[in-house]
CSV table of C-alpha atoms and ligand atoms in Angstrom, one decimal:
chain,number,residue,atom,x,y,z
A,1,UNK,CA,-32.6,109.9,170.2
A,2,UNK,CA,-29.6,109.3,167.8
A,3,UNK,CA,-29.4,112.3,165.6
A,4,UNK,CA,-27.0,112.8,162.7
A,5,UNK,CA,-26.4,116.2,161.2
A,6,UNK,CA,-24.8,116.2,157.7
A,7,UNK,CA,-23.8,119.5,156.4
A,8,UNK,CA,-21.4,121.2,154.0
A,9,UNK,CA,-20.8,124.0,156.6
A,10,UNK,CA,-20.3,123.7,160.3
A,11,UNK,CA,-18.9,126.7,162.3
A,12,UNK,CA,-16.1,127.1,163.2
A,13,UNK,CA,-14.7,124.6,160.6
A,14,UNK,CA,-16.3,126.1,157.5
A,15,UNK,CA,-19.0,128.6,157.0
A,16,UNK,CA,-20.2,131.1,154.4
A,17,UNK,CA,-23.4,132.2,156.2
A,18,UNK,CA,-26.2,131.3,158.4
A,19,UNK,CA,-26.2,127.6,157.5
A,20,UNK,CA,-22.8,127.0,159.2
A,21,UNK,CA,-23.9,129.1,162.2
A,22,UNK,CA,-26.9,126.8,162.8
A,23,UNK,CA,-25.1,123.5,162.3
A,24,UNK,CA,-22.3,124.7,164.6
A,25,UNK,CA,-24.8,125.7,167.4
A,26,UNK,CA,-27.9,123.6,167.5
A,27,UNK,CA,-26.1,120.2,168.1
A,28,UNK,CA,-24.7,121.5,171.4
A,29,UNK,CA,-28.2,122.3,172.7
A,30,UNK,CA,-29.6,119.0,171.5
A,31,UNK,CA,-26.7,117.2,173.3
A,32,UNK,CA,-27.6,119.2,176.4
A,33,UNK,CA,-31.1,117.7,176.2
A,34,UNK,CA,-29.5,114.2,176.3
A,35,UNK,CA,-29.5,113.2,172.7
A,36,UNK,CA,-26.7,111.3,171.0
A,37,UNK,CA,-25.8,113.9,168.3
A,38,UNK,CA,-23.1,113.6,165.8
A,39,UNK,CA,-22.1,115.6,162.7
A,40,UNK,CA,-20.5,114.7,159.3
A,41,UNK,CA,-18.9,117.3,157.0
A,42,UNK,CA,-16.2,117.4,154.4
A,43,UNK,CA,-12.6,117.9,155.4
A,44,UNK,CA,-11.8,121.0,153.5
A,45,UNK,CA,-8.1,121.6,153.0
A,46,UNK,CA,-7.9,124.3,155.6
A,47,UNK,CA,-9.3,122.2,158.5
A,48,UNK,CA,-6.4,121.0,160.6
A,49,UNK,CA,-6.4,117.4,161.6
A,50,UNK,CA,-3.8,117.9,164.3
A,51,UNK,CA,-6.1,117.1,167.2
A,52,UNK,CA,-8.2,114.6,165.4
A,53,UNK,CA,-8.3,110.8,165.3
A,54,UNK,CA,-7.9,109.1,162.0
A,55,UNK,CA,-10.0,105.9,161.5
A,56,UNK,CA,-7.9,103.1,160.0
A,57,UNK,CA,-10.2,102.0,157.3
A,58,UNK,CA,-10.8,104.2,154.4
A,59,UNK,CA,-14.4,104.7,153.2
A,60,UNK,CA,-15.3,103.5,149.7
A,61,UNK,CA,-18.1,105.8,148.5
A,62,UNK,CA,-20.1,104.6,145.5
A,63,UNK,CA,-20.9,107.1,142.9
A,64,UNK,CA,-22.1,106.9,139.3
A,65,UNK,CA,-18.5,107.5,138.2
A,66,UNK,CA,-16.8,104.9,140.2
A,67,UNK,CA,-16.0,104.4,143.9
A,68,UNK,CA,-14.3,107.4,145.6
A,69,UNK,CA,-12.0,106.6,148.4
A,70,UNK,CA,-12.1,108.9,151.4
A,71,UNK,CA,-10.3,109.0,154.7
A,72,UNK,CA,-12.3,109.5,157.8
A,73,UNK,CA,-11.2,111.8,160.6
A,74,UNK,CA,-12.9,112.3,163.9
A,75,UNK,CA,-12.9,115.4,166.0
A,76,UNK,CA,-15.3,117.2,168.3
A,77,UNK,CA,-17.4,120.4,168.1
A,78,UNK,CA,-15.4,122.9,170.2
A,79,UNK,CA,-16.3,123.1,173.8
A,80,UNK,CA,-18.5,120.0,173.6
A,81,UNK,CA,-18.1,116.3,173.3
A,82,UNK,CA,-20.2,116.2,170.2
A,83,UNK,CA,-18.3,114.0,167.6
A,84,UNK,CA,-17.7,115.5,164.2
A,85,UNK,CA,-16.6,113.1,161.4
A,86,UNK,CA,-14.7,114.6,158.5
A,87,UNK,CA,-14.8,113.0,155.1
A,88,UNK,CA,-11.5,113.6,153.4
A,89,UNK,CA,-10.9,113.4,149.7
A,90,UNK,CA,-8.3,116.0,148.7
A,91,UNK,CA,-9.1,115.8,145.0
A,92,UNK,CA,-12.6,117.0,145.8
A,93,UNK,CA,-12.4,119.1,149.0
A,94,UNK,CA,-8.9,120.5,149.2
A,95,UNK,CA,-9.7,123.7,147.3
A,96,UNK,CA,-9.7,127.5,148.0
A,97,UNK,CA,-13.5,127.7,148.5
A,98,UNK,CA,-16.5,125.7,149.6
A,99,UNK,CA,-18.6,125.8,146.5
A,100,UNK,CA,-16.5,127.8,144.0
A,101,UNK,CA,-13.9,130.5,143.5
A,102,UNK,CA,-13.7,133.9,141.8
A,103,UNK,CA,-17.4,134.0,141.4
A,104,UNK,CA,-17.7,130.7,139.6
A,105,UNK,CA,-19.1,127.4,141.0
A,106,UNK,CA,-16.8,124.4,140.8
A,107,UNK,CA,-17.8,122.3,137.8
A,108,UNK,CA,-17.8,119.1,139.8
A,109,UNK,CA,-20.1,120.2,142.6
A,110,UNK,CA,-22.6,117.4,141.9
A,111,UNK,CA,-19.9,114.9,142.4
A,112,UNK,CA,-18.5,116.6,145.5
A,113,UNK,CA,-21.8,116.7,147.3
A,114,UNK,CA,-22.8,113.2,146.1
A,115,UNK,CA,-19.6,112.0,147.8
A,116,UNK,CA,-20.5,114.0,151.0
A,117,UNK,CA,-24.1,112.6,151.0
A,118,UNK,CA,-23.3,109.0,150.2
A,119,UNK,CA,-20.1,109.2,152.2
A,120,UNK,CA,-22.1,110.1,155.3
A,121,UNK,CA,-24.3,107.0,154.9
A,122,UNK,CA,-21.1,104.9,154.4
A,123,UNK,CA,-19.8,106.4,157.6
A,124,UNK,CA,-22.9,105.2,159.5
A,125,UNK,CA,-22.4,101.7,158.1
A,126,UNK,CA,-18.7,101.8,158.9
A,127,UNK,CA,-19.4,102.9,162.5
A,128,UNK,CA,-22.4,100.6,162.9
A,129,UNK,CA,-24.2,103.6,164.3
A,130,UNK,CA,-27.7,104.0,162.9
A,131,UNK,CA,-29.4,107.3,163.6
A,132,UNK,CA,-33.1,107.6,164.3
A,133,UNK,CA,-33.1,110.9,162.4
A,134,UNK,CA,-30.7,112.3,159.8
A,135,UNK,CA,-31.0,116.0,159.7
A,136,UNK,CA,-29.9,117.4,156.3
A,137,UNK,CA,-29.4,121.0,155.3
A,138,UNK,CA,-30.0,122.7,151.9
A,139,UNK,CA,-29.2,121.2,148.5
A,140,UNK,CA,-25.7,120.0,149.4
A,141,UNK,CA,-27.1,117.1,151.4
A,142,UNK,CA,-30.5,116.8,149.8
A,143,UNK,CA,-29.5,113.5,148.1
A,144,UNK,CA,-29.5,111.7,151.5
A,145,UNK,CA,-33.3,111.4,151.8
A,146,UNK,CA,-33.3,110.2,148.1
A,147,UNK,CA,-30.7,107.5,148.8
A,148,UNK,CA,-32.6,106.4,152.0
A,149,UNK,CA,-35.8,105.9,150.0
A,150,UNK,CA,-34.0,104.0,147.2
A,151,UNK,CA,-30.6,102.3,147.4
A,152,UNK,CA,-30.6,102.3,151.2
A,153,UNK,CA,-34.2,101.5,151.8
A,154,UNK,CA,-33.6,97.9,152.8
A,155,UNK,CA,-30.3,98.4,154.7
A,156,UNK,CA,-30.0,99.3,158.4
A,157,UNK,CA,-30.3,102.9,157.4
A,158,UNK,CA,-33.8,102.4,155.8
A,159,UNK,CA,-35.5,103.1,159.1
A,160,UNK,CA,-33.8,106.4,159.7
A,161,UNK,CA,-36.2,109.3,159.2
A,162,UNK,CA,-35.0,112.5,157.5
A,163,UNK,CA,-35.6,116.1,158.3
A,164,UNK,CA,-34.6,118.6,155.6
A,165,UNK,CA,-34.0,122.2,156.7
A,166,UNK,CA,-34.2,124.8,154.0
A,167,UNK,CA,-31.9,127.6,155.0
A,168,UNK,CA,-32.3,129.5,151.8
A,169,UNK,CA,-34.6,128.4,148.9
A,170,UNK,CA,-32.6,130.6,146.5
A,171,UNK,CA,-29.9,128.0,146.3
A,172,UNK,CA,-31.2,124.7,144.9
A,173,UNK,CA,-28.2,122.7,143.5
A,174,UNK,CA,-29.1,122.8,139.8
A,175,UNK,CA,-27.1,120.7,137.4
A,176,UNK,CA,-27.5,119.8,133.7
A,177,UNK,CA,-29.4,116.6,133.0
A,178,UNK,CA,-26.4,114.9,131.5
A,179,UNK,CA,-24.7,115.1,134.9
A,180,UNK,CA,-27.4,113.1,136.6
A,181,UNK,CA,-25.6,109.7,136.4
A,182,UNK,CA,-22.9,111.0,138.7
A,183,UNK,CA,-25.4,110.5,141.6
A,184,UNK,CA,-25.4,106.8,140.9
A,185,UNK,CA,-29.2,106.9,141.0
A,186,UNK,CA,-31.5,105.3,138.4
A,187,UNK,CA,-33.0,107.5,135.7
A,188,UNK,CA,-36.5,106.8,137.0
A,189,UNK,CA,-35.8,109.2,139.8
A,190,UNK,CA,-35.1,112.0,137.3
A,191,UNK,CA,-38.7,113.1,137.0
A,192,UNK,CA,-41.0,116.0,138.1
A,193,UNK,CA,-41.9,114.2,141.3
A,194,UNK,CA,-38.3,113.8,142.2
A,195,UNK,CA,-35.0,115.3,141.1
A,196,UNK,CA,-36.0,117.0,137.9
A,197,UNK,CA,-37.1,120.6,137.6
A,198,UNK,CA,-37.4,122.7,134.5
A,199,UNK,CA,-35.3,120.3,132.5
A,200,UNK,CA,-32.4,120.1,134.9
A,201,UNK,CA,-31.3,118.2,138.0
A,202,UNK,CA,-32.5,120.0,141.1
A,203,UNK,CA,-31.1,118.4,144.3
A,204,UNK,CA,-33.2,120.5,146.7
A,205,UNK,CA,-36.4,119.4,144.9
A,206,UNK,CA,-35.4,115.8,145.4
A,207,UNK,CA,-34.8,116.5,149.0
A,208,UNK,CA,-38.2,118.1,149.4
A,209,UNK,CA,-40.0,115.2,147.8
A,210,UNK,CA,-38.0,112.5,149.7
A,211,UNK,CA,-37.6,113.8,153.2
A,212,UNK,CA,-39.8,112.7,156.0
A,213,UNK,CA,-40.4,116.2,157.2
A,214,UNK,CA,-39.2,119.6,155.9
A,215,UNK,CA,-38.7,122.8,157.8
A,216,UNK,CA,-37.4,126.3,157.2
A,217,UNK,CA,-35.8,128.7,159.6
A,218,UNK,CA,-38.7,130.9,160.4
A,219,UNK,CA,-42.5,130.6,160.4
A,220,UNK,CA,-43.0,133.6,158.1
A,221,UNK,CA,-40.5,132.2,155.6
A,222,UNK,CA,-42.3,128.8,155.7
A,223,UNK,CA,-45.4,130.6,154.5
A,224,UNK,CA,-43.7,132.9,152.0
A,225,UNK,CA,-42.0,130.0,150.1
A,226,UNK,CA,-45.3,128.5,149.2
A,227,UNK,CA,-46.1,131.6,147.1
A,228,UNK,CA,-44.9,132.2,143.6
A,229,UNK,CA,-43.3,135.5,144.6
A,230,UNK,CA,-40.9,133.8,147.1
A,231,UNK,CA,-41.0,130.2,145.9
A,232,UNK,CA,-38.1,130.4,143.5
A,233,UNK,CA,-39.9,128.0,141.1
A,234,UNK,CA,-40.5,125.4,143.8
A,235,UNK,CA,-43.6,126.8,145.5
A,236,UNK,CA,-45.8,124.2,143.9
A,237,UNK,CA,-43.6,121.4,145.3
A,238,UNK,CA,-43.7,123.0,148.7
A,239,UNK,CA,-47.5,123.4,148.6
A,240,UNK,CA,-47.7,119.7,147.7
A,241,UNK,CA,-45.9,119.0,151.0
A,242,UNK,CA,-47.5,121.8,153.0
A,243,UNK,CA,-48.7,119.4,155.7
A,244,UNK,CA,-45.2,118.3,156.4
A,245,UNK,CA,-43.6,121.8,156.3
A,246,UNK,CA,-43.0,124.0,159.3
A,247,UNK,CA,-40.9,127.0,160.3
A,248,UNK,CA,-38.7,127.1,163.4
A,249,UNK,CA,-36.9,130.4,164.1
A,250,UNK,CA,-33.2,129.9,164.6
A,251,UNK,CA,-31.6,130.7,167.8
A,252,UNK,CA,-28.2,132.2,168.3
A,253,UNK,CA,-25.3,130.9,170.4
A,254,UNK,CA,-25.9,133.2,173.4
A,255,UNK,CA,-22.8,131.8,175.2
A,256,UNK,CA,-20.5,132.8,172.4
A,257,UNK,CA,-22.4,135.9,171.5
A,258,UNK,CA,-22.5,137.6,174.8
A,259,UNK,CA,-21.4,141.3,175.1
A,260,UNK,CA,-20.8,140.7,178.8
A,261,UNK,CA,-18.0,138.2,178.2
A,262,UNK,CA,-17.0,138.6,174.5
A,263,UNK,CA,-13.2,138.7,174.4
A,264,UNK,CA,-13.2,140.2,170.9
A,265,UNK,CA,-14.8,143.6,171.9
A,266,UNK,CA,-12.8,146.3,173.6
A,267,UNK,CA,-15.2,146.8,176.5
A,268,UNK,CA,-17.8,144.4,177.9
A,269,UNK,CA,-21.3,145.5,178.7
A,270,UNK,CA,-24.9,144.2,179.3
A,271,UNK,CA,-28.5,145.4,179.3
A,272,UNK,CA,-28.3,146.5,182.9
A,273,UNK,CA,-24.8,148.0,182.7
A,274,UNK,CA,-24.7,149.4,179.2
A,275,UNK,CA,-21.8,151.9,179.8
A,276,UNK,CA,-19.2,149.8,178.0
A,277,UNK,CA,-21.2,150.1,174.7
A,278,UNK,CA,-20.4,153.8,174.5
A,279,UNK,CA,-16.7,152.9,174.8
A,280,UNK,CA,-17.0,150.3,172.1
A,281,UNK,CA,-18.7,152.9,170.0
A,282,UNK,CA,-15.9,155.3,170.5
A,283,UNK,CA,-13.2,152.8,169.7
A,284,UNK,CA,-15.0,151.7,166.6
A,285,UNK,CA,-15.0,155.4,165.4
A,286,UNK,CA,-11.3,155.5,166.1
A,287,UNK,CA,-10.6,152.2,164.3
A,288,UNK,CA,-12.1,153.6,161.1
A,289,UNK,CA,-11.1,157.2,161.5
A,290,UNK,CA,-14.7,158.4,161.8
A,291,UNK,CA,-15.6,161.7,163.5
A,292,UNK,CA,-17.4,161.1,166.8
A,293,UNK,CA,-20.6,163.1,167.2
A,294,UNK,CA,-23.2,162.3,169.9
A,295,UNK,CA,-26.0,163.4,167.5
A,296,UNK,CA,-24.7,161.3,164.6
A,297,UNK,CA,-25.8,157.6,165.0
A,298,UNK,CA,-23.4,155.0,163.7
A,299,UNK,CA,-25.2,152.9,161.1
A,300,UNK,CA,-23.6,149.6,160.0
A,301,UNK,CA,-24.2,146.8,157.6
A,302,UNK,CA,-22.6,143.3,157.9
A,303,UNK,CA,-23.5,141.2,155.0
A,304,UNK,CA,-22.7,139.1,152.0
A,305,UNK,CA,-22.8,141.6,149.2
A,306,UNK,CA,-25.5,139.7,147.3
A,307,UNK,CA,-28.7,140.9,145.7
A,308,UNK,CA,-30.7,139.0,148.3
A,309,UNK,CA,-29.4,141.4,151.0
A,310,UNK,CA,-30.9,144.6,149.4
A,311,UNK,CA,-27.5,146.1,148.6
A,312,UNK,CA,-29.0,147.6,145.4
A,313,UNK,CA,-31.4,149.5,147.6
A,314,UNK,CA,-28.7,150.7,149.9
A,315,UNK,CA,-26.5,151.7,146.9
A,316,UNK,CA,-29.4,153.7,145.5
A,317,UNK,CA,-30.2,155.3,148.9
A,318,UNK,CA,-26.6,156.0,149.9
A,319,UNK,CA,-26.6,159.8,149.2
A,320,UNK,CA,-29.8,160.3,151.1
A,321,UNK,CA,-28.7,158.1,153.9
A,322,UNK,CA,-25.6,160.2,154.4
A,323,UNK,CA,-27.7,163.4,154.1
A,324,UNK,CA,-29.4,162.2,157.4
A,325,UNK,CA,-26.1,163.1,159.1
A,326,UNK,CA,-25.2,159.6,160.2
A,327,UNK,CA,-21.8,157.8,160.3
A,328,UNK,CA,-21.8,154.6,158.2
A,329,UNK,CA,-19.7,151.5,158.2
A,330,UNK,CA,-19.9,148.6,155.7
A,331,UNK,CA,-18.5,145.1,156.3
A,332,UNK,CA,-19.1,142.8,153.4
A,333,UNK,CA,-17.8,140.8,150.5
A,334,UNK,CA,-19.3,139.3,147.4
A,335,UNK,CA,-20.5,140.9,144.2
A,336,UNK,CA,-17.5,142.6,142.5
A,337,UNK,CA,-19.5,145.7,141.6
A,338,UNK,CA,-20.7,146.1,145.2
A,339,UNK,CA,-17.2,145.6,146.6
A,340,UNK,CA,-15.9,148.3,144.4
A,341,UNK,CA,-18.8,150.6,144.9
A,342,UNK,CA,-18.9,150.4,148.8
A,343,UNK,CA,-15.1,150.7,148.9
A,344,UNK,CA,-15.1,153.8,146.6
A,345,UNK,CA,-17.4,155.7,149.0
A,346,UNK,CA,-14.6,156.0,151.5
A,347,UNK,CA,-13.1,158.9,149.6
A,348,UNK,CA,-16.5,160.4,149.0
A,349,UNK,CA,-17.2,160.9,152.7
A,350,UNK,CA,-14.0,160.9,154.7
A,351,UNK,CA,-14.5,160.9,158.4
A,352,UNK,CA,-18.1,159.9,158.0
A,353,UNK,CA,-18.0,156.6,156.0
A,354,UNK,CA,-15.8,153.5,156.3
A,355,UNK,CA,-15.8,150.1,154.7
A,356,UNK,CA,-14.0,146.8,155.1
A,357,UNK,CA,-14.3,144.5,152.1
A,358,UNK,CA,-13.8,140.9,153.2
A,359,UNK,CA,-15.0,138.4,155.7
A,360,UNK,CA,-13.9,139.2,159.2
A,361,UNK,CA,-15.8,137.7,162.2
A,362,UNK,CA,-13.9,139.5,165.0
A,363,UNK,CA,-14.4,142.8,163.3
A,364,UNK,CA,-18.1,142.0,162.9
A,365,UNK,CA,-18.3,141.6,166.7
A,366,UNK,CA,-16.6,145.0,167.3
A,367,UNK,CA,-19.1,146.5,164.9
A,368,UNK,CA,-22.2,144.8,166.5
A,369,UNK,CA,-20.9,146.1,169.8
A,370,UNK,CA,-20.0,149.7,168.7
A,371,UNK,CA,-22.9,150.6,166.4
A,372,UNK,CA,-26.2,152.3,167.1
A,373,UNK,CA,-28.2,150.8,164.2
A,374,UNK,CA,-27.8,148.1,161.5
A,375,UNK,CA,-29.5,148.0,158.1
A,376,UNK,CA,-31.0,144.7,157.0
A,377,UNK,CA,-33.1,145.6,154.0
A,378,UNK,CA,-33.3,142.1,152.5
A,379,UNK,CA,-35.3,141.2,149.5
A,380,UNK,CA,-36.0,138.0,151.3
A,381,UNK,CA,-34.6,136.6,154.5
A,382,UNK,CA,-35.2,133.0,155.6
A,383,UNK,CA,-34.2,133.8,159.2
A,384,UNK,CA,-31.3,136.1,159.4
A,385,UNK,CA,-28.8,136.1,162.2
A,386,UNK,CA,-27.3,139.5,161.9
A,387,UNK,CA,-30.4,141.2,163.3
A,388,UNK,CA,-30.3,138.9,166.3
A,389,UNK,CA,-26.6,139.4,167.0
A,390,UNK,CA,-27.0,143.1,166.7
A,391,UNK,CA,-30.0,143.2,169.1
A,392,UNK,CA,-28.1,141.1,171.6
A,393,UNK,CA,-25.3,143.7,171.4
A,394,UNK,CA,-27.7,146.7,171.7
A,395,UNK,CA,-27.6,147.7,168.0
A,396,UNK,CA,-31.1,148.5,166.7
A,397,UNK,CA,-32.2,146.8,163.4
A,398,UNK,CA,-33.7,148.8,160.6
A,399,UNK,CA,-35.1,146.0,158.5
A,400,UNK,CA,-37.6,144.9,155.9
A,401,UNK,CA,-40.6,143.1,157.2
A,402,UNK,CA,-40.0,139.7,155.6
A,403,UNK,CA,-39.2,136.1,156.7
A,404,UNK,CA,-37.3,135.8,160.0
A,405,UNK,CA,-36.8,139.6,160.2
A,406,UNK,CA,-40.6,139.9,160.6
A,407,UNK,CA,-40.6,137.1,163.2
A,408,UNK,CA,-37.7,138.5,165.3
A,409,UNK,CA,-38.1,142.3,165.3
A,410,UNK,CA,-40.9,144.2,166.9
A,411,UNK,CA,-41.5,147.6,165.2
A,412,UNK,CA,-41.2,150.8,167.3
A,413,UNK,CA,-44.9,151.5,166.6
A,414,UNK,CA,-46.0,148.0,167.8
A,415,UNK,CA,-45.9,148.6,171.6
A,416,UNK,CA,-43.8,148.6,174.7
A,417,UNK,CA,-41.7,145.6,173.7
A,418,UNK,CA,-40.4,147.2,170.5
A,419,UNK,CA,-36.9,146.3,169.3
A,420,UNK,CA,-36.4,148.0,165.9
A,421,UNK,CA,-37.8,149.7,162.8
A,422,UNK,CA,-39.5,147.8,160.0
A,423,UNK,CA,-40.5,148.7,156.4
A,424,UNK,CA,-42.6,146.8,153.9
A,425,UNK,CA,-41.9,148.1,150.4
A,426,UNK,CA,-38.7,147.0,148.7
A,427,UNK,CA,-37.8,150.6,147.7
A,428,UNK,CA,-35.1,153.1,148.6
A,429,UNK,CA,-38.0,155.3,149.9
A,430,UNK,CA,-39.2,152.5,152.2
A,431,UNK,CA,-35.8,152.0,153.6
A,432,UNK,CA,-35.2,155.7,154.2
A,433,UNK,CA,-38.6,156.0,155.8
A,434,UNK,CA,-37.6,153.5,158.4
A,435,UNK,CA,-34.1,154.8,158.9
A,436,UNK,CA,-35.5,158.4,159.3
A,437,UNK,CA,-37.7,157.2,162.1
A,438,UNK,CA,-34.8,155.5,163.8
A,439,UNK,CA,-32.5,158.5,163.5
A,440,UNK,CA,-35.2,160.8,164.7
A,441,UNK,CA,-35.8,158.7,167.8
A,442,UNK,CA,-32.0,158.5,168.4
A,443,UNK,CA,-31.6,162.3,168.3
A,444,UNK,CA,-34.9,163.5,169.8
A,445,UNK,CA,-36.1,160.8,172.2
A,446,UNK,CA,-32.9,159.2,173.6
A,447,UNK,CA,-34.8,157.6,176.5
A,448,UNK,CA,-37.2,155.9,174.1
A,449,UNK,CA,-34.2,154.7,172.1
A,450,UNK,CA,-32.6,153.4,175.2
A,451,UNK,CA,-35.8,151.5,176.0
A,452,UNK,CA,-35.7,149.8,172.6
A,453,UNK,CA,-32.0,149.0,173.2
A,454,UNK,CA,-32.9,147.4,176.5
A,455,UNK,CA,-35.7,145.4,175.0
A,456,UNK,CA,-33.5,144.2,172.1
A,457,UNK,CA,-30.7,143.1,174.5
A,458,UNK,CA,-33.0,141.2,176.7
A,459,UNK,CA,-35.1,139.4,174.0
A,460,UNK,CA,-34.7,135.6,174.2
A,461,UNK,CA,-32.9,134.4,171.1
A,462,UNK,CA,-31.3,131.3,172.8
A,463,UNK,CA,-31.3,127.9,171.1
A,464,UNK,CA,-32.9,126.3,174.1
A,465,UNK,CA,-36.4,127.2,172.7
A,466,UNK,CA,-35.6,126.0,169.2
A,467,UNK,CA,-33.8,122.8,170.4
A,468,UNK,CA,-37.0,121.8,172.1
A,469,UNK,CA,-39.1,122.4,169.0
A,470,UNK,CA,-36.6,120.4,166.8
A,471,UNK,CA,-36.8,117.5,169.2
A,472,UNK,CA,-40.6,117.4,168.7
A,473,UNK,CA,-40.0,117.6,164.9
A,474,UNK,CA,-37.5,114.7,165.1
A,475,UNK,CA,-40.0,112.5,167.1
A,476,UNK,CA,-42.7,113.2,164.6
A,477,UNK,CA,-40.4,112.3,161.7
A,478,UNK,CA,-39.4,109.1,163.4
A,479,UNK,CA,-43.0,108.1,164.0
A,480,UNK,CA,-43.9,108.9,160.4
A,481,UNK,CA,-41.0,107.0,158.9
A,482,UNK,CA,-41.7,103.8,160.8
A,483,UNK,CA,-45.4,104.1,161.0
A,484,UNK,CA,-47.8,105.0,158.3
A,485,UNK,CA,-45.2,106.3,155.8
B,1,ADP,P1,-26.8,134.7,155.3
B,1,ADP,O1,-26.7,133.3,155.9
B,1,ADP,O2,-27.9,134.8,154.3
B,1,ADP,O3,-25.5,135.3,154.8
B,1,ADP,P2,-27.4,135.5,158.1
B,1,ADP,O4,-27.8,136.8,158.6
B,1,ADP,O5,-28.3,134.3,158.4
B,1,ADP,O6,-27.3,135.7,156.5
B,1,ADP,O7,-26.0,135.1,158.6
B,1,ADP,C1,-24.9,135.9,158.2
B,1,ADP,C2,-23.8,135.5,159.2
B,1,ADP,O8,-22.5,135.8,158.6
B,1,ADP,C3,-23.8,136.3,160.5
B,1,ADP,O9,-23.1,135.5,161.4
B,1,ADP,C4,-22.9,137.5,160.1
B,1,ADP,O10,-22.4,138.1,161.2
B,1,ADP,C5,-21.9,136.9,159.3
B,1,ADP,N1,-21.3,137.7,158.2
B,1,ADP,C6,-21.8,138.2,157.1
B,1,ADP,N2,-20.9,138.9,156.4
B,1,ADP,C7,-19.8,139.0,157.1
B,1,ADP,C8,-18.5,139.6,156.9
B,1,ADP,N3,-18.3,140.2,155.9
B,1,ADP,N4,-17.6,139.4,157.9
B,1,ADP,C9,-17.9,138.7,159.0
B,1,ADP,N5,-19.1,138.1,159.3
B,1,ADP,C10,-20.0,138.2,158.3
């Protein structure tokens, strides 16, 4: 099958979270299954074109505010031969951030992602390469299914099926109604069965209505988003399309995330020879000036400092967490209040608490490798990757039973294949209840804790499983697009 991914984030070129992780990983596994997979993304200013090929013809991308001229660069996904096409327009994409800066979204995001979406389709025309399926991701590329059903319906691209993956329903691409003409689409599409929601443009809603099939990144999240509590105002739309909506748990790139070979961690280890983990633990204590104590578990958080991640709960529970006699390390960036708060705690508990405010992937690996437990108390969690990385590195998750956390972690009370500790209620008490259980097992039943660790490290989180399920989804989408639909 010819499969095109279009995304605003692809690791390692650009990423703010799980979306980039998925689009940087899944294509490799699909290529291994024999598919012709290609990717299209923007060329942000920091992406070097040194080892890329420049296509001679520029792309003229139609928008409602005139044609935007873009250069087209071609590279590959590292360590693969999967082509990645980069759409370059420096006025739109050569900026400090992906979507905004200093806490503010860029004012022209509708134009920027119109150009990415329409530019991707122009790239197919330019290459004469017509995918069977275009896999789009979140609001940033949700206009693609709309274009395919309208302005591109009778071109070569009209037969391409679309699959929309919702990585996070909390981000929908909302813009004021007066900006709608930027898309170049006719006003008829600005209605409640299309691109309009609550009196504004809503790109994700348009994508939900116009895609051939829709999926999210875990089965539990696929159910949750059809309820008013987790539907972010789009639950009705999603219920309308329930028959075409499914959940596929993300995998992780187990080649890159392998404690037995990871060059970023001070000592390698594996489930069957875990000794190196204790050395990683020791060196992480040293790196942050923490006092090493065999009875004091090292608890970490690696997260965007955003409300979704339950940082308000952690802030509220922090005194009581430290009263449990643990060591704590925070790695995160985001909300200014939280950056300041979690940074200020360093002087409150010297030798017991450390924090690094910022985004630092190599440090995240040293932390996954050196910690005993990780807190993931999310308000909601479509899939979540941190809990999978931490399990792979033998760090036990203490997490809320929602979305992909519920689908990937087995609670200590749920039998012999347990991998972590879950709580239901979004309260500081709920979080502490689960953490106390974890600390108690760590201190008083080390053999049981080691069993959990072994289970966690040997759980299969590889993409192979998910890549097979995605292939079935693509086949179904292709049949639907060219058959009855
Ligand atoms: P989300 O996509 O909602 O942020 P996920 O758990 O799906 O959450 O993915 C988060 C990814 O970002 C993981 O790969 C995690 O290791 C990484 N990450 C989050 N915060 C940081 C940080 N401050 N430094 C380095 N990596 C981070």
